[in-house]
Short mmCIF file of C-alpha atoms in Angstrom, two decimals:
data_model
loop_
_atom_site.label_atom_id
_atom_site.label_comp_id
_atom_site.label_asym_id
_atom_site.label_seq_id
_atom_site.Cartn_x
_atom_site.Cartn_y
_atom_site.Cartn_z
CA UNK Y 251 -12.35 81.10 22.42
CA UNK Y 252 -15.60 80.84 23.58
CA UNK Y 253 -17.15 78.06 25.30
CA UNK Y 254 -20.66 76.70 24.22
CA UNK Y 255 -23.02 74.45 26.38
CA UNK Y 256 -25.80 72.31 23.69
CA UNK Y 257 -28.23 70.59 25.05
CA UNK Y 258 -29.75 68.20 22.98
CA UNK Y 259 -30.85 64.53 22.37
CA UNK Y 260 -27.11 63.39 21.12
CA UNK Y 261 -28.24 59.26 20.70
CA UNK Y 262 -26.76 58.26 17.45
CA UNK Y 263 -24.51 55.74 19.33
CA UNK Y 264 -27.63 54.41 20.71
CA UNK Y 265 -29.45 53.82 16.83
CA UNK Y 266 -31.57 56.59 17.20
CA UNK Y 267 -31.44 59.05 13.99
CA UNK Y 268 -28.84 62.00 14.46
CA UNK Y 269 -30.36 65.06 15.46
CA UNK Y 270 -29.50 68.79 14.85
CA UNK Y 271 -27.36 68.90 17.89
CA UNK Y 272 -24.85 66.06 16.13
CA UNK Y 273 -24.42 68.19 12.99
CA UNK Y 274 -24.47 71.59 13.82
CA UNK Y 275 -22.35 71.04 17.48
CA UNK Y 276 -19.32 70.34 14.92
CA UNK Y 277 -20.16 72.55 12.87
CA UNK Y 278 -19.63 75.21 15.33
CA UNK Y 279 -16.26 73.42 16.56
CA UNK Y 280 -14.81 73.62 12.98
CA UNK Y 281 -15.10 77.70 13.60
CA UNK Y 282 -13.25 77.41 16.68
CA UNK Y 283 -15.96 77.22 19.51
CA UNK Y 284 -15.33 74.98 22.54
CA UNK Y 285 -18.89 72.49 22.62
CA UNK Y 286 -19.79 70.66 25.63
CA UNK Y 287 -23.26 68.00 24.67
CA UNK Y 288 -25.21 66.96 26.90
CA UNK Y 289 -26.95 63.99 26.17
CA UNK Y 290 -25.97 60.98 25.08
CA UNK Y 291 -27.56 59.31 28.02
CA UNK Y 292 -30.26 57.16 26.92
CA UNK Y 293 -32.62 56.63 29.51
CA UNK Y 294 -34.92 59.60 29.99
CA UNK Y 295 -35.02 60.56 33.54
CA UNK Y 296 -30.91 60.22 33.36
CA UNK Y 297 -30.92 62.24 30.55
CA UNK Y 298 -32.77 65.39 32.07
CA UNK Y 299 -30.50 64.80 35.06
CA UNK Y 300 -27.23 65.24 33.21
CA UNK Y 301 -28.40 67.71 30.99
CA UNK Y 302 -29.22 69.76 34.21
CA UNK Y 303 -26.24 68.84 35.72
CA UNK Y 304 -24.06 70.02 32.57
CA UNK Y 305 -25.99 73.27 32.61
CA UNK Y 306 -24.43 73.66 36.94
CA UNK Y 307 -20.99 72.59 35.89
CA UNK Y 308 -20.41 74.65 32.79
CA UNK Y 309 -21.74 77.82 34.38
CA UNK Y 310 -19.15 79.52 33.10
CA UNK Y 311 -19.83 78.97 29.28
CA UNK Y 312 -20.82 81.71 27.27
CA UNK Y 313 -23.93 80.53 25.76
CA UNK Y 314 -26.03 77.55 26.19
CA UNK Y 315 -28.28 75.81 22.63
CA UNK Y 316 -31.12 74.00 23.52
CA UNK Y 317 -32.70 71.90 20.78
CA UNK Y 318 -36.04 72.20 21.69
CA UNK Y 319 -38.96 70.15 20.15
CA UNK Y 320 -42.95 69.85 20.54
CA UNK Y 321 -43.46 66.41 22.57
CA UNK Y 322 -41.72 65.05 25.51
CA UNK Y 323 -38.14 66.83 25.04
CA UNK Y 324 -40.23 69.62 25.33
CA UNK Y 325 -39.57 69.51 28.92
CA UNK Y 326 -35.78 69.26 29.05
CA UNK Y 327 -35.83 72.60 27.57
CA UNK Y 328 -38.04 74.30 29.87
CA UNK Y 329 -36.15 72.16 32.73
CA UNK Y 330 -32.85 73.40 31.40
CA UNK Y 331 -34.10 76.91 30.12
CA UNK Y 332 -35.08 77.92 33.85
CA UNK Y 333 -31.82 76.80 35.51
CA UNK Y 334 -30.22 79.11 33.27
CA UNK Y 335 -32.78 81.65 33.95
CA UNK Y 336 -31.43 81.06 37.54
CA UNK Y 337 -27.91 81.45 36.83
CA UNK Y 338 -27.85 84.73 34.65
CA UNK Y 339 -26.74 82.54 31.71
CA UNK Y 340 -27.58 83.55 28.19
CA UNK Y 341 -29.68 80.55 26.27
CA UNK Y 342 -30.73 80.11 22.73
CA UNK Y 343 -33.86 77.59 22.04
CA UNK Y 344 -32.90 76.02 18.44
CA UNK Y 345 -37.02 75.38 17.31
CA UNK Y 346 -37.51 71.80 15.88
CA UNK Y 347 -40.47 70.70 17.35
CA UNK Y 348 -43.59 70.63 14.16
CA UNK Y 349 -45.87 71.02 16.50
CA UNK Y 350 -44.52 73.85 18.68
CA UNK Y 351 -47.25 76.28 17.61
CA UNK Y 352 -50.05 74.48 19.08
CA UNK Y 353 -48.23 74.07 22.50
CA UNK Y 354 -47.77 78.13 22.38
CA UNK Y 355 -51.50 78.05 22.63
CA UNK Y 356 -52.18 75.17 24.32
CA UNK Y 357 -49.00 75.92 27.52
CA UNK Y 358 -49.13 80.05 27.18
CA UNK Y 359 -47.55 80.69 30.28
CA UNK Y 360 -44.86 77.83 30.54
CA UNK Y 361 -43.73 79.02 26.79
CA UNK Y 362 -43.52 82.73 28.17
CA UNK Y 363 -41.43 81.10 30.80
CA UNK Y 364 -39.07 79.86 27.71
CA UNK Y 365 -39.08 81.95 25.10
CA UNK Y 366 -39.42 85.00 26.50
CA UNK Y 367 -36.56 85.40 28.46
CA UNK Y 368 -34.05 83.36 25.92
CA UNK Y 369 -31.02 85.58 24.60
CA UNK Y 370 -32.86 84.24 21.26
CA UNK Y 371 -35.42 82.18 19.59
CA UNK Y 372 -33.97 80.49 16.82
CA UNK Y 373 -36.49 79.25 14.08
CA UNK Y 374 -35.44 76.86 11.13
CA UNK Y 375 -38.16 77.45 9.14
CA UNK Y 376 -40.96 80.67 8.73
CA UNK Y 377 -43.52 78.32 9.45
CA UNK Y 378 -42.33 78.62 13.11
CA UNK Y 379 -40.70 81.88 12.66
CA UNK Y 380 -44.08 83.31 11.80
CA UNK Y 381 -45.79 81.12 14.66
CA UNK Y 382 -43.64 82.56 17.19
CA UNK Y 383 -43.25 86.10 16.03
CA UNK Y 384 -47.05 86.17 17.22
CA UNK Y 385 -45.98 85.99 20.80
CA UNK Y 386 -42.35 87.48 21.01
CA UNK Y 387 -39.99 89.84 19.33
CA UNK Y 388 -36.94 87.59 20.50
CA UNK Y 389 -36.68 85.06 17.24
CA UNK Y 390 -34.23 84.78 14.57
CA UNK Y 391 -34.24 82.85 11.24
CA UNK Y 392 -31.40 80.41 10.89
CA UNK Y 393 -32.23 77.28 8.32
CA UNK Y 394 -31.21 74.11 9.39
CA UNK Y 395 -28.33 72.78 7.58
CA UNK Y 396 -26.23 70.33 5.43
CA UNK Y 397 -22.60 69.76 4.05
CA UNK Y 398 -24.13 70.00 0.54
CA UNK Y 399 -20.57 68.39 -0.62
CA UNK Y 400 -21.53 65.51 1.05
CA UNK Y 401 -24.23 64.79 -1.11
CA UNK Y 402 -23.75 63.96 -4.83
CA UNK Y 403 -26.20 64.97 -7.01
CA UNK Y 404 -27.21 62.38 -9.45
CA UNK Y 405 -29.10 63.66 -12.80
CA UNK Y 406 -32.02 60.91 -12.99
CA UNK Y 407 -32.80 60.93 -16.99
CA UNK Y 408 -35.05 57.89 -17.04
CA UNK Y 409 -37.15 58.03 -13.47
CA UNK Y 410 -38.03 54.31 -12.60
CA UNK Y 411 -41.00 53.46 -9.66
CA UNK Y 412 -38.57 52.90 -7.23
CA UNK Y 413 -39.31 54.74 -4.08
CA UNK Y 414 -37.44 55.68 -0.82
CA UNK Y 415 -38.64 56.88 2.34
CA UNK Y 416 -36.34 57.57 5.09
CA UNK Y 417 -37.50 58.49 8.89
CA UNK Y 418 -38.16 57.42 12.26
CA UNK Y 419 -41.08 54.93 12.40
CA UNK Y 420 -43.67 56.77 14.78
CA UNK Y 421 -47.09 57.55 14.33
CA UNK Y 422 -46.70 61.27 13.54
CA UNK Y 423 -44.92 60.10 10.50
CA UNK Y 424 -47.32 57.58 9.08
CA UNK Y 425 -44.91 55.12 7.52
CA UNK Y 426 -48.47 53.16 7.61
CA UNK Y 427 -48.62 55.86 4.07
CA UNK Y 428 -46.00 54.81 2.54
CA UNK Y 429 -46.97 50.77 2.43
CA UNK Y 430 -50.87 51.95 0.73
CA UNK Y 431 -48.54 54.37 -1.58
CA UNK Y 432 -46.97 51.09 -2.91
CA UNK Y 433 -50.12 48.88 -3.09
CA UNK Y 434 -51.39 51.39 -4.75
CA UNK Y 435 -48.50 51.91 -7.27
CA UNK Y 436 -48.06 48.18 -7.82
CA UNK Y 437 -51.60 48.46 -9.73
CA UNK Y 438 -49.98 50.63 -12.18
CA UNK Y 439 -46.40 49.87 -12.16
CA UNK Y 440 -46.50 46.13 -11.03
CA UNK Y 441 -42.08 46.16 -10.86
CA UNK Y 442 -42.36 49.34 -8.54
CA UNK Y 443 -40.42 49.11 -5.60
CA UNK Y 444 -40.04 50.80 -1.58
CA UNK Y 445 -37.04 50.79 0.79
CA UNK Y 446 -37.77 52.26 4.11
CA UNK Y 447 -34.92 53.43 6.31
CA UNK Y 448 -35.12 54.12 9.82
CA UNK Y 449 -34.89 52.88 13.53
CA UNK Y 450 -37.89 52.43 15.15
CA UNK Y 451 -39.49 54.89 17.78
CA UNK Y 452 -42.61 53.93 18.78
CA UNK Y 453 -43.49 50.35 17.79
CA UNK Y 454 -44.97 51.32 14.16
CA UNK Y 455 -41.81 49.44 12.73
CA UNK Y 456 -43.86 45.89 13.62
CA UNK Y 457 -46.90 47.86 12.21
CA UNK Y 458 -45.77 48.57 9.16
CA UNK Y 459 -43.65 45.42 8.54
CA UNK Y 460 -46.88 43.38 9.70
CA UNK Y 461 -49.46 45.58 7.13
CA UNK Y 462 -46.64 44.65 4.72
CA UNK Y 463 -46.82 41.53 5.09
CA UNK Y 464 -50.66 41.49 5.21
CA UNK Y 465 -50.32 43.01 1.69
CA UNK Y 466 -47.92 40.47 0.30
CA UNK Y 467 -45.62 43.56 -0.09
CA UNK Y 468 -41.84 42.98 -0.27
CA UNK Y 469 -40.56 45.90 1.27
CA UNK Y 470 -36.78 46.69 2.12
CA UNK Y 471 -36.44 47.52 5.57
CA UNK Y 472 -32.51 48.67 6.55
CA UNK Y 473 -33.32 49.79 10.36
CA UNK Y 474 -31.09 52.73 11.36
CA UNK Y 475 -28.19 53.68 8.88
CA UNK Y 476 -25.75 56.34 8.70
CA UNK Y 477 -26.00 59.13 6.84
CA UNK Y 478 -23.33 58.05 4.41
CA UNK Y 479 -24.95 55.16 4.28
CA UNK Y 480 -28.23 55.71 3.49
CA UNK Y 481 -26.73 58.71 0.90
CA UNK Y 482 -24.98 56.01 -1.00
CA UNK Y 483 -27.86 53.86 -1.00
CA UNK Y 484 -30.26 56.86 -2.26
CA UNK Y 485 -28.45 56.73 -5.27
CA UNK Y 486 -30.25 53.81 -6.38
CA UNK Y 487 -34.07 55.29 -5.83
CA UNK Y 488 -35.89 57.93 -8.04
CA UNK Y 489 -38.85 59.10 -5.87
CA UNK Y 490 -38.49 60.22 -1.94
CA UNK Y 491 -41.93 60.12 -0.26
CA UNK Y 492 -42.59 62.24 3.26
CA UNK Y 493 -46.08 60.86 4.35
CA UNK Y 494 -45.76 62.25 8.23
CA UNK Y 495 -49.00 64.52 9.96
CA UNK Y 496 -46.58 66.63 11.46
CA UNK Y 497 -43.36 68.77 10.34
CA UNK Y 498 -40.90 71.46 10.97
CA UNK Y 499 -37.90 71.58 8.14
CA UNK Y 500 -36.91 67.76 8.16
CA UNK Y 501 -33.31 67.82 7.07
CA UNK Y 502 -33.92 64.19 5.51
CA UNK Y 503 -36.49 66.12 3.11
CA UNK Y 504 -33.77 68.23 2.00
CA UNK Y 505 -30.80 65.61 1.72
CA UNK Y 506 -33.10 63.85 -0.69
CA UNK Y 507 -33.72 67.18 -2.06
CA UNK Y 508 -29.57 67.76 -2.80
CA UNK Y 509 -29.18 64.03 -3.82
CA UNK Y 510 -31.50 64.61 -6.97
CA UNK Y 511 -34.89 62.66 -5.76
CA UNK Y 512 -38.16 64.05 -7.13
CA UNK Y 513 -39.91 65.07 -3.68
CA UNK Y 514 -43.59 63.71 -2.83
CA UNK Y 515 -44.60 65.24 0.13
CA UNK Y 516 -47.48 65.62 2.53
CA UNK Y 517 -48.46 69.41 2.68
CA UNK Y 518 -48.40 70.05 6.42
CA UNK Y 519 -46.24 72.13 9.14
CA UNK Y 520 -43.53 73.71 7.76
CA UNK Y 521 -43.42 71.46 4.32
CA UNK Y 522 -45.06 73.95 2.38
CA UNK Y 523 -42.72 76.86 3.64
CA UNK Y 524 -39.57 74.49 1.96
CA UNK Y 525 -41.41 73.34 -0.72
CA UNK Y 526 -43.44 74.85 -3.59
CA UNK Y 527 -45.91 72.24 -5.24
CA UNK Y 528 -44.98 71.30 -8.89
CA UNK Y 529 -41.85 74.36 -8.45
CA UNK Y 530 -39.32 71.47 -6.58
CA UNK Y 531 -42.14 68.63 -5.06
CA UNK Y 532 -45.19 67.57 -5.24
CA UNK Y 533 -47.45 68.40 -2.56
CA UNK Y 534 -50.82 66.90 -1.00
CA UNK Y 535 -52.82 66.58 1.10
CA UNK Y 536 -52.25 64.82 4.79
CA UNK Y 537 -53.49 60.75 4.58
CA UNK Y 538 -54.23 61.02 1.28
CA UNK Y 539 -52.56 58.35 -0.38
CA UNK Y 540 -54.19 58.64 -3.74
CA UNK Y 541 -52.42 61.80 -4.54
CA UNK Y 542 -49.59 60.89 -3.40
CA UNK Y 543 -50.15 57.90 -6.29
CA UNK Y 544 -51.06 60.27 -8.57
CA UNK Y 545 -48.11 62.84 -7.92
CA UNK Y 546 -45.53 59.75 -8.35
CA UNK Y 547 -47.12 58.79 -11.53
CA UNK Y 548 -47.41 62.32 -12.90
CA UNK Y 549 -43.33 62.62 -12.12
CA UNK Y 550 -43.20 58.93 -13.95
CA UNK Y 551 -44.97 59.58 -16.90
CA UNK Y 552 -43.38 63.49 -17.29
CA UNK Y 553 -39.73 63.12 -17.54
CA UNK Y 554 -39.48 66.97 -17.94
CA UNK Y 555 -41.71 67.52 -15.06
CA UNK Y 556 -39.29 65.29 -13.17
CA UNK Y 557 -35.90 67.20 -14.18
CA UNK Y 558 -37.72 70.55 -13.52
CA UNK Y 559 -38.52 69.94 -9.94
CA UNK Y 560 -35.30 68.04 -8.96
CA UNK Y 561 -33.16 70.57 -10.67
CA UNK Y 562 -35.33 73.33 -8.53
CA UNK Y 563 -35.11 71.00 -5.22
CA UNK Y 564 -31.20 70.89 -5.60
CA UNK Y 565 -31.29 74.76 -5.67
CA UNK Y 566 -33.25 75.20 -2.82
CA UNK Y 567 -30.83 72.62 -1.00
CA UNK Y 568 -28.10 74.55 -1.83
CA UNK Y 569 -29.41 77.44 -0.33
CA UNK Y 570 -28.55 75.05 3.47
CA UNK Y 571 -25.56 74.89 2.62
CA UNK Y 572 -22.94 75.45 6.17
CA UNK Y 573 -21.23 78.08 4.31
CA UNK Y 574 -24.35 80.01 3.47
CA UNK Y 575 -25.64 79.97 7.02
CA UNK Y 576 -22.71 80.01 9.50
CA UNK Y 577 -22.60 83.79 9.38
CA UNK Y 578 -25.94 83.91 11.05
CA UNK Y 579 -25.09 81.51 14.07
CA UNK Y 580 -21.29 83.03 13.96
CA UNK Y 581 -23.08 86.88 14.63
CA UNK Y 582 -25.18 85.56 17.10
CA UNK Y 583 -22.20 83.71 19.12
CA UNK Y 584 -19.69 86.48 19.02
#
């Protein structure tokens, strides 16, 4: 059997949103891999401390996953990446971070540090397998995945303005987007409606709840829910907006995507390496809300429009499938 370290930002007990490390960790247990996590501690310094800790005491595991992402985790990974450097032990950086291809310009030598000597670079998406195949020779494309069972598909025949949107509330997400997307809707479709699910990250929740309020809006905000949750309640919604400034391959993009929801989506990061504008979304530009308007009402008013791109999004969602991907992470783990 062997025995796999990930390090990660495991939180989900805390009410943050699940992150790659709490559904690909089982994943890899269901094939018969031993996973240590580290961490569910929430407070940050604690966190880097037991993930460096984990990385001393499980010396002897065979390989070691590091989620590692664009902002502040960025750091755990480096901190972790190095001990293992230290140690002789073989590590794998899983890329999530949108904005990982700026800090490969901005932090040249600390990324060498990284990526260079990693057993592999793992990238989700060819927007950062392309970024990254610039600088090393190291990196592998493995798509992030989904259960695809786990998500119904529901066949939408009569689309209604009633509008989901499903994320973290931080600023490089602009839920700010979504509230102008609905005052803007309401002009046209007076009965439209918005349900916004996530736990907050940064203090935009209050934001957006207060510009909601300043708007008169009555806007359904659920806070954190579980993925079966939030699934279940999906199935009442036609249209999932993405409004954010920054992306990699956001695996809430393509749960919508396998739950039947026509896709409107800002066109940045990684989105346009997922989706193809008018092929399984609708695609604009970054702030600009009046497309975004204009894409929902295009899907509203063109029913076949509508069951063209969901019936391509589903596809494509398929494609993420665990049982389409696991031979890529099972080759690499042998």
């Amino acid at each position: 059997m062997k025995h796999l370290l990930y390090i990660g930002n495991k939180l989900a007990q805390h009410g943050i949103t699940e992150t790659t490390i709490e559904t690909l960790g089982p994943l890899l247990e269901n094939e018969g891999y031993k996973v240590i996590y580290a961490s569910t501690k929430k407070n940050e310094y604690v966190r880097m401390l037991h993930m460096l800790l984990s990385v001393l005491q499980n010396r002897k595991s065979d390989y070691v996953i590091i989620d590692t992402y664009s902002t502040s985790s960025f750091w755990y990974a480096f901190a972790t990446s190095q001990l293992c450097r230290l140690l002789g032990k073989k590590y794998i950086p899983f890329l999530h971070g949108g904005n990982l291809p700026r800090r490969l310009t901005k932090n040249p030598e600390i990324c060498k540090m990284i990526f260079q000597h990693s057993y592999y670079n793992v990238a989700p998406s060819h927007y950062l397998l392309e970024a990254f195949r610039k600088h090393y020779t190291n990196v592998l494309y493995i798509p992030n995945v989904i259960e695809i069972r786990q998500y119904p598909y529901k066949e939408r025949n009569n689309p209604q303005p009633k509008i989901l949107w499903v994320r973290s509330f931080a600023k490089i997400y602009n839920p700010a987007m979504a509230v102008e997307v609905l005052d803007a809707i309401k002009k046209t479709y007076p009965l439209a409606v918005l349900c916004m699910v996530g736990p907050d990250k940064d203090g935009s929740l209050f934001l957006t709840q207060k510009m909601a309020h300043d708007k008169k809006l009555d806007i359904v905000f659920t806070g954190k829910l579980s993925k079966k949750a939030w699934t279940k309640l999906a199935q009442e919604y036609d249209i999932f907006i993405n409004t954010t400034h920054f992306d990699n391959m956001p695996v809430s993009v393509i749960e919508a995507m396998a739950l039947g929801m026509a896709i409107v989506s800002t066109n940045v990061g990684g989105i346009p390496f997922l989706l193809e504008h008018e092929g399984n979304a609708i695609l604009v530009a970054d702030k600009d809300t009046h497309g975004m308007v204009s894409g929902i009402q295009k899907l509203l008013e063109k029913p076949e429009l509508y069951k063209k791109l969901t019936s391509g999004a589903r596809t494509k969602a398929e494609s993420f499938d665990w049982k389409m991907v696991k031979e890529n992470w099972l080759k690499i783990l042998q």
